[in-house]
Amino acid sequence: MTHAFDKDYWEGVWRGDRALAMAAGGPHPHLVAGTRDLEPGTALEAGCGAGVEAVWLAGAGWRVTGADIAADALARAAERADAAGVADRVRWVEADLSVWEPEERFDLVTTHYAHPATPQLDFYDRLASWVAPGGTLLLVGHLHDEGHQHGSGHGHGHGHGEEAGPPAEASVRAADVVARLDPARWEVVTATESRRTVTVPDGREVAVHDAVVRARRR
């Protein structure tokens, strides 16, 4: 299955029958674990979808920018922030992350399964350039595993709920991500490949295969 991952594609996804499942659930466990020891500051959630992670970060004391290409996703995210009482701590930006440039650098830049219309590793390079000195980069992507179809199954975020998983170009290996980070500029804290089982909104259990990289900019 091939995707353009452009604005038309994502607007169609968020207007479709997968949107409710994609917006369900709590924050990603790798985000919760990966930020537990960080002092809240400014954060960018890149490809924020319906705002699950962005709203959780705001509730944890971060000042958050949530960026996404899909207006329908951002409308859901704004409603979630209002309901959680953190609307004053989140700024929503409609942006194509393959070309957008933020006006600031952030203490935390994170993304969870976002797929823009650009090669996945190039996208991660862009995110890394938006981290302030001393800040943290936390990337959670679909694990690339030859011969295995990746059921995303997490229930929210871009592309979640696709039974066959993303195409190969939208998945990565942790080692390939780390190889793009200059050791002179980055301290890699975590580089793992995680396999876990989650329960999706219809009650099924689905295997999830993640590549997770956390690094601190020197």
PDB file of C-alpha atoms in Angstrom:
ATOM      1  CA  MET A   1       0.000   0.000   0.000  1.00  0.00           C
ATOM      2  CA  THR A   2       1.410   3.389  -1.061  1.00  0.00           C
ATOM      3  CA  HIS A   3       0.530   6.732   0.505  1.00  0.00           C
ATOM      4  CA  ALA A   4       1.319  10.285  -0.559  1.00  0.00           C
ATOM      5  CA  PHE A   5       1.163  11.466   3.090  1.00  0.00           C
ATOM      6  CA  ASP A   6       0.171  14.908   1.810  1.00  0.00           C
ATOM      7  CA  LYS A   7      -2.535  17.259   3.090  1.00  0.00           C
ATOM      8  CA  ASP A   8      -5.296  15.666   1.014  1.00  0.00           C
ATOM      9  CA  TYR A   9      -4.408  12.226   2.345  1.00  0.00           C
ATOM     10  CA  TRP A  10      -4.402  13.273   6.013  1.00  0.00           C
ATOM     11  CA  GLU A  11      -7.541  15.419   5.757  1.00  0.00           C
ATOM     12  CA  GLY A  12      -9.275  12.384   4.258  1.00  0.00           C
ATOM     13  CA  VAL A  13      -8.051  10.185   7.101  1.00  0.00           C
ATOM     14  CA  TRP A  14      -9.319  12.556   9.782  1.00  0.00           C
ATOM     15  CA  ARG A  15     -12.704  12.896   8.070  1.00  0.00           C
ATOM     16  CA  GLY A  16     -13.017   9.144   7.662  1.00  0.00           C
ATOM     17  CA  ASP A  17     -14.231   6.251   9.771  1.00  0.00           C
ATOM     18  CA  ARG A  18     -10.815   5.730  11.426  1.00  0.00           C
ATOM     19  CA  ALA A  19     -10.779   9.150  13.088  1.00  0.00           C
ATOM     20  CA  LEU A  20     -12.547   8.163  16.311  1.00  0.00           C
ATOM     21  CA  ALA A  21     -10.187   5.248  16.923  1.00  0.00           C
ATOM     22  CA  MET A  22      -7.174   7.410  16.119  1.00  0.00           C
ATOM     23  CA  ALA A  23      -8.260  10.016  18.665  1.00  0.00           C
ATOM     24  CA  ALA A  24      -8.904   7.499  21.460  1.00  0.00           C
ATOM     25  CA  GLY A  25      -6.677   6.390  24.304  1.00  0.00           C
ATOM     26  CA  GLY A  26      -4.138   7.971  26.586  1.00  0.00           C
ATOM     27  CA  PRO A  27      -0.649   9.369  25.968  1.00  0.00           C
ATOM     28  CA  HIS A  28       1.969   7.154  24.397  1.00  0.00           C
ATOM     29  CA  PRO A  29       3.807   5.136  27.074  1.00  0.00           C
ATOM     30  CA  HIS A  30       7.201   5.981  25.566  1.00  0.00           C
ATOM     31  CA  LEU A  31       6.404   9.686  25.971  1.00  0.00           C
ATOM     32  CA  VAL A  32       5.368   9.245  29.591  1.00  0.00           C
ATOM     33  CA  ALA A  33       8.512   7.234  30.386  1.00  0.00           C
ATOM     34  CA  GLY A  34      10.823   9.391  28.285  1.00  0.00           C
ATOM     35  CA  THR A  35       9.866  12.703  29.884  1.00  0.00           C
ATOM     36  CA  ARG A  36       9.572  11.581  33.498  1.00  0.00           C
ATOM     37  CA  ASP A  37      12.984  13.000  34.442  1.00  0.00           C
ATOM     38  CA  LEU A  38      12.749  16.210  32.378  1.00  0.00           C
ATOM     39  CA  GLU A  39      12.062  19.687  33.732  1.00  0.00           C
ATOM     40  CA  PRO A  40       9.022  21.053  31.851  1.00  0.00           C
ATOM     41  CA  GLY A  41       9.761  23.841  29.408  1.00  0.00           C
ATOM     42  CA  THR A  42       8.744  24.428  25.805  1.00  0.00           C
ATOM     43  CA  ALA A  43       7.696  21.426  23.741  1.00  0.00           C
ATOM     44  CA  LEU A  44       6.791  20.695  20.138  1.00  0.00           C
ATOM     45  CA  GLU A  45       4.557  17.742  19.329  1.00  0.00           C
ATOM     46  CA  ALA A  46       5.144  17.242  15.602  1.00  0.00           C
ATOM     47  CA  GLY A  47       2.265  15.569  13.837  1.00  0.00           C
ATOM     48  CA  CYS A  48       0.064  15.970  16.892  1.00  0.00           C
ATOM     49  CA  GLY A  49      -3.101  14.518  15.376  1.00  0.00           C
ATOM     50  CA  ALA A  50      -5.996  14.815  17.831  1.00  0.00           C
ATOM     51  CA  GLY A  51      -3.673  16.189  20.500  1.00  0.00           C
ATOM     52  CA  VAL A  52      -3.470  13.294  22.950  1.00  0.00           C
ATOM     53  CA  GLU A  53       0.246  13.702  23.650  1.00  0.00           C
ATOM     54  CA  ALA A  54       0.243  17.500  23.381  1.00  0.00           C
ATOM     55  CA  VAL A  55      -2.552  17.833  25.919  1.00  0.00           C
ATOM     56  CA  TRP A  56      -0.848  15.376  28.260  1.00  0.00           C
ATOM     57  CA  LEU A  57       2.379  17.398  28.071  1.00  0.00           C
ATOM     58  CA  ALA A  58       0.471  20.601  28.813  1.00  0.00           C
ATOM     59  CA  GLY A  59      -1.093  18.941  31.827  1.00  0.00           C
ATOM     60  CA  ALA A  60       2.391  17.973  33.000  1.00  0.00           C
ATOM     61  CA  GLY A  61       3.492  21.614  32.955  1.00  0.00           C
ATOM     62  CA  TRP A  62       4.958  22.028  29.463  1.00  0.00           C
ATOM     63  CA  ARG A  63       4.199  24.981  27.176  1.00  0.00           C
ATOM     64  CA  VAL A  64       3.287  23.103  24.036  1.00  0.00           C
ATOM     65  CA  THR A  65       3.094  23.744  20.318  1.00  0.00           C
ATOM     66  CA  GLY A  66       1.081  21.076  18.528  1.00  0.00           C
ATOM     67  CA  ALA A  67       1.641  21.048  14.761  1.00  0.00           C
ATOM     68  CA  ASP A  68      -0.280  19.049  12.187  1.00  0.00           C
ATOM     69  CA  ILE A  69      -1.176  19.264   8.520  1.00  0.00           C
ATOM     70  CA  ALA A  70      -4.834  18.280   9.010  1.00  0.00           C
ATOM     71  CA  ALA A  71      -7.287  20.975  10.075  1.00  0.00           C
ATOM     72  CA  ASP A  72      -9.823  18.374  11.218  1.00  0.00           C
ATOM     73  CA  ALA A  73      -7.256  16.790  13.532  1.00  0.00           C
ATOM     74  CA  LEU A  74      -6.394  20.169  15.042  1.00  0.00           C
ATOM     75  CA  ALA A  75     -10.070  20.936  15.652  1.00  0.00           C
ATOM     76  CA  ARG A  76     -10.323  17.715  17.663  1.00  0.00           C
ATOM     77  CA  ALA A  77      -7.103  18.610  19.481  1.00  0.00           C
ATOM     78  CA  ALA A  78      -8.394  22.056  20.456  1.00  0.00           C
ATOM     79  CA  GLU A  79     -11.589  20.511  21.845  1.00  0.00           C
ATOM     80  CA  ARG A  80      -9.494  18.055  23.868  1.00  0.00           C
ATOM     81  CA  ALA A  81      -7.363  20.873  25.309  1.00  0.00           C
ATOM     82  CA  ASP A  82     -10.468  22.849  26.263  1.00  0.00           C
ATOM     83  CA  ALA A  83     -12.000  19.828  27.975  1.00  0.00           C
ATOM     84  CA  ALA A  84      -8.771  19.188  29.891  1.00  0.00           C
ATOM     85  CA  GLY A  85      -8.473  22.801  31.015  1.00  0.00           C
ATOM     86  CA  VAL A  86      -5.067  23.354  29.383  1.00  0.00           C
ATOM     87  CA  ALA A  87      -6.019  25.420  26.328  1.00  0.00           C
ATOM     88  CA  ASP A  88      -3.900  28.318  27.610  1.00  0.00           C
ATOM     89  CA  ARG A  89      -0.793  26.098  27.557  1.00  0.00           C
ATOM     90  CA  VAL A  90      -1.115  24.785  23.989  1.00  0.00           C
ATOM     91  CA  ARG A  91      -0.730  26.557  20.659  1.00  0.00           C
ATOM     92  CA  TRP A  92      -2.051  24.710  17.607  1.00  0.00           C
ATOM     93  CA  VAL A  93      -0.341  25.210  14.232  1.00  0.00           C
ATOM     94  CA  GLU A  94      -1.625  23.936  10.902  1.00  0.00           C
ATOM     95  CA  ALA A  95       1.579  23.150   9.012  1.00  0.00           C
ATOM     96  CA  ASP A  96       3.158  20.844   6.467  1.00  0.00           C
ATOM     97  CA  LEU A  97       6.080  19.538   8.529  1.00  0.00           C
ATOM     98  CA  SER A  98       8.085  18.702   5.416  1.00  0.00           C
ATOM     99  CA  VAL A  99       8.532  22.442   4.719  1.00  0.00           C
ATOM    100  CA  TRP A 100       7.455  24.330   7.872  1.00  0.00           C
ATOM    101  CA  GLU A 101      10.084  26.102   9.970  1.00  0.00           C
ATOM    102  CA  PRO A 102       9.252  27.087  13.562  1.00  0.00           C
ATOM    103  CA  GLU A 103      10.212  30.524  14.818  1.00  0.00           C
ATOM    104  CA  GLU A 104      11.835  29.105  17.955  1.00  0.00           C
ATOM    105  CA  ARG A 105      13.762  26.113  19.228  1.00  0.00           C
ATOM    106  CA  PHE A 106      12.228  23.859  21.860  1.00  0.00           C
ATOM    107  CA  ASP A 107      13.331  22.155  25.070  1.00  0.00           C
ATOM    108  CA  LEU A 108      11.533  19.027  23.856  1.00  0.00           C
ATOM    109  CA  VAL A 109      10.715  17.951  20.313  1.00  0.00           C
ATOM    110  CA  THR A 110       8.737  14.750  20.025  1.00  0.00           C
ATOM    111  CA  THR A 111       6.701  12.836  17.462  1.00  0.00           C
ATOM    112  CA  HIS A 112       4.718   9.616  17.480  1.00  0.00           C
ATOM    113  CA  TYR A 113       4.235   7.844  14.133  1.00  0.00           C
ATOM    114  CA  ALA A 114       3.910  11.047  12.114  1.00  0.00           C
ATOM    115  CA  HIS A 115       4.506  10.558   8.389  1.00  0.00           C
ATOM    116  CA  PRO A 116       4.873  13.727   6.273  1.00  0.00           C
ATOM    117  CA  ALA A 117       5.404  13.866   2.541  1.00  0.00           C
ATOM    118  CA  THR A 118       9.161  13.424   2.882  1.00  0.00           C
ATOM    119  CA  PRO A 119      11.444  10.449   3.667  1.00  0.00           C
ATOM    120  CA  GLN A 120      11.080   9.422   7.297  1.00  0.00           C
ATOM    121  CA  LEU A 121      14.733   9.853   8.276  1.00  0.00           C
ATOM    122  CA  ASP A 122      14.860  13.252   6.559  1.00  0.00           C
ATOM    123  CA  PHE A 123      11.831  14.232   8.622  1.00  0.00           C
ATOM    124  CA  TYR A 124      13.647  13.227  11.798  1.00  0.00           C
ATOM    125  CA  ASP A 125      16.629  15.344  10.710  1.00  0.00           C
ATOM    126  CA  ARG A 126      14.292  18.346  10.517  1.00  0.00           C
ATOM    127  CA  LEU A 127      12.919  17.652  13.989  1.00  0.00           C
ATOM    128  CA  ALA A 128      16.429  17.368  15.422  1.00  0.00           C
ATOM    129  CA  SER A 129      17.281  20.823  14.069  1.00  0.00           C
ATOM    130  CA  TRP A 130      14.430  22.316  16.116  1.00  0.00           C
ATOM    131  CA  VAL A 131      15.802  21.204  19.508  1.00  0.00           C
ATOM    132  CA  ALA A 132      17.357  23.910  21.673  1.00  0.00           C
ATOM    133  CA  PRO A 133      20.814  23.372  23.201  1.00  0.00           C
ATOM    134  CA  GLY A 134      20.403  21.149  26.231  1.00  0.00           C
ATOM    135  CA  GLY A 135      16.996  20.032  24.963  1.00  0.00           C
ATOM    136  CA  THR A 136      15.622  16.581  24.221  1.00  0.00           C
ATOM    137  CA  LEU A 137      14.612  14.843  21.009  1.00  0.00           C
ATOM    138  CA  LEU A 138      12.168  11.956  21.503  1.00  0.00           C
ATOM    139  CA  LEU A 139      11.179  10.008  18.396  1.00  0.00           C
ATOM    140  CA  VAL A 140       8.718   7.107  18.316  1.00  0.00           C
ATOM    141  CA  GLY A 141       8.322   5.493  14.915  1.00  0.00           C
ATOM    142  CA  HIS A 142       7.042   2.298  13.391  1.00  0.00           C
ATOM    143  CA  LEU A 143       9.794  -0.293  13.555  1.00  0.00           C
ATOM    144  CA  HIS A 144      11.058  -1.456  10.177  1.00  0.00           C
ATOM    145  CA  ASP A 145      11.267  -5.237  10.239  1.00  0.00           C
ATOM    146  CA  GLU A 146      11.743  -7.094   6.967  1.00  0.00           C
ATOM    147  CA  GLY A 147       9.045  -9.658   6.395  1.00  0.00           C
ATOM    148  CA  HIS A 148       6.768  -8.344   9.149  1.00  0.00           C
ATOM    149  CA  GLN A 149       3.657  -6.281   8.579  1.00  0.00           C
ATOM    150  CA  HIS A 150       3.372  -3.625  11.248  1.00  0.00           C
ATOM    151  CA  GLY A 151      -0.040  -3.352  12.833  1.00  0.00           C
ATOM    152  CA  SER A 152       0.044   0.085  14.405  1.00  0.00           C
ATOM    153  CA  GLY A 153      -2.847  -0.506  16.747  1.00  0.00           C
ATOM    154  CA  HIS A 154      -2.168   2.327  19.185  1.00  0.00           C
ATOM    155  CA  GLY A 155      -5.479   3.931  18.370  1.00  0.00           C
ATOM    156  CA  HIS A 156      -4.486   7.553  17.873  1.00  0.00           C
ATOM    157  CA  GLY A 157      -2.008   9.627  15.943  1.00  0.00           C
ATOM    158  CA  HIS A 158      -1.245   9.611  12.261  1.00  0.00           C
ATOM    159  CA  GLY A 159      -1.906   6.411  10.472  1.00  0.00           C
ATOM    160  CA  HIS A 160      -2.916   4.447  13.545  1.00  0.00           C
ATOM    161  CA  GLY A 161      -5.460   1.780  12.945  1.00  0.00           C
ATOM    162  CA  GLU A 162      -4.154   0.667   9.550  1.00  0.00           C
ATOM    163  CA  GLU A 163      -4.256  -3.095   9.696  1.00  0.00           C
ATOM    164  CA  ALA A 164      -1.364  -3.642   7.303  1.00  0.00           C
ATOM    165  CA  GLY A 165       0.726  -0.953   8.919  1.00  0.00           C
ATOM    166  CA  PRO A 166       2.662   1.779   7.150  1.00  0.00           C
ATOM    167  CA  PRO A 167       4.664   1.243   3.961  1.00  0.00           C
ATOM    168  CA  ALA A 168       8.353   0.437   4.374  1.00  0.00           C
ATOM    169  CA  GLU A 169       9.436   4.023   3.684  1.00  0.00           C
ATOM    170  CA  ALA A 170       7.454   5.202   6.721  1.00  0.00           C
ATOM    171  CA  SER A 171       9.155   2.786   9.134  1.00  0.00           C
ATOM    172  CA  VAL A 172      12.648   2.948  10.639  1.00  0.00           C
ATOM    173  CA  ARG A 173      15.228   1.097  12.701  1.00  0.00           C
ATOM    174  CA  ALA A 174      16.582   2.696  15.865  1.00  0.00           C
ATOM    175  CA  ALA A 175      20.176   2.284  14.678  1.00  0.00           C
ATOM    176  CA  ASP A 176      19.413   4.147  11.443  1.00  0.00           C
ATOM    177  CA  VAL A 177      17.974   7.065  13.397  1.00  0.00           C
ATOM    178  CA  VAL A 178      20.984   7.183  15.739  1.00  0.00           C
ATOM    179  CA  ALA A 179      23.332   7.148  12.751  1.00  0.00           C
ATOM    180  CA  ARG A 180      21.890  10.512  11.676  1.00  0.00           C
ATOM    181  CA  LEU A 181      22.754  12.159  15.023  1.00  0.00           C
ATOM    182  CA  ASP A 182      26.256  13.673  15.140  1.00  0.00           C
ATOM    183  CA  PRO A 183      27.919  12.440  18.383  1.00  0.00           C
ATOM    184  CA  ALA A 184      29.599  15.811  18.725  1.00  0.00           C
ATOM    185  CA  ARG A 185      26.190  17.443  19.053  1.00  0.00           C
ATOM    186  CA  TRP A 186      24.052  14.686  20.555  1.00  0.00           C
ATOM    187  CA  GLU A 187      24.128  12.352  23.529  1.00  0.00           C
ATOM    188  CA  VAL A 188      21.935   9.332  22.796  1.00  0.00           C
ATOM    189  CA  VAL A 189      20.050   8.391  25.964  1.00  0.00           C
ATOM    190  CA  THR A 190      17.782   5.678  24.575  1.00  0.00           C
ATOM    191  CA  ALA A 191      17.765   3.698  21.332  1.00  0.00           C
ATOM    192  CA  THR A 192      15.420   0.739  21.588  1.00  0.00           C
ATOM    193  CA  GLU A 193      13.127  -1.407  19.500  1.00  0.00           C
ATOM    194  CA  SER A 194      10.002  -2.192  21.471  1.00  0.00           C
ATOM    195  CA  ARG A 195       7.381  -4.865  20.920  1.00  0.00           C
ATOM    196  CA  ARG A 196       4.196  -4.704  22.949  1.00  0.00           C
ATOM    197  CA  THR A 197       0.494  -5.524  22.791  1.00  0.00           C
ATOM    198  CA  VAL A 198      -2.290  -2.971  23.068  1.00  0.00           C
ATOM    199  CA  THR A 199      -6.078  -3.220  23.113  1.00  0.00           C
ATOM    200  CA  VAL A 200      -7.740  -1.168  20.379  1.00  0.00           C
ATOM    201  CA  PRO A 201     -11.190   0.469  20.789  1.00  0.00           C
ATOM    202  CA  ASP A 202     -13.077  -2.511  19.325  1.00  0.00           C
ATOM    203  CA  GLY A 203     -11.541  -4.776  21.980  1.00  0.00           C
ATOM    204  CA  ARG A 204      -8.986  -6.582  19.842  1.00  0.00           C
ATOM    205  CA  GLU A 205      -5.388  -7.005  20.982  1.00  0.00           C
ATOM    206  CA  VAL A 206      -2.863  -5.807  18.408  1.00  0.00           C
ATOM    207  CA  ALA A 207       0.928  -6.143  18.344  1.00  0.00           C
ATOM    208  CA  VAL A 208       2.797  -2.840  18.159  1.00  0.00           C
ATOM    209  CA  HIS A 209       6.429  -2.624  17.038  1.00  0.00           C
ATOM    210  CA  ASP A 210       8.201   0.652  17.812  1.00  0.00           C
ATOM    211  CA  ALA A 211      11.596   2.214  17.215  1.00  0.00           C
ATOM    212  CA  VAL A 212      12.311   4.683  20.026  1.00  0.00           C
ATOM    213  CA  VAL A 213      15.182   7.152  20.166  1.00  0.00           C
ATOM    214  CA  ARG A 214      15.754   9.754  22.866  1.00  0.00           C
ATOM    215  CA  ALA A 215      18.738  12.072  22.619  1.00  0.00           C
ATOM    216  CA  ARG A 216      19.941  15.226  24.367  1.00  0.00           C
ATOM    217  CA  ARG A 217      21.415  18.060  22.347  1.00  0.00           C
ATOM    218  CA  ARG A 218      24.776  19.153  23.764  1.00  0.00           C
TER     219      ARG A 218
END
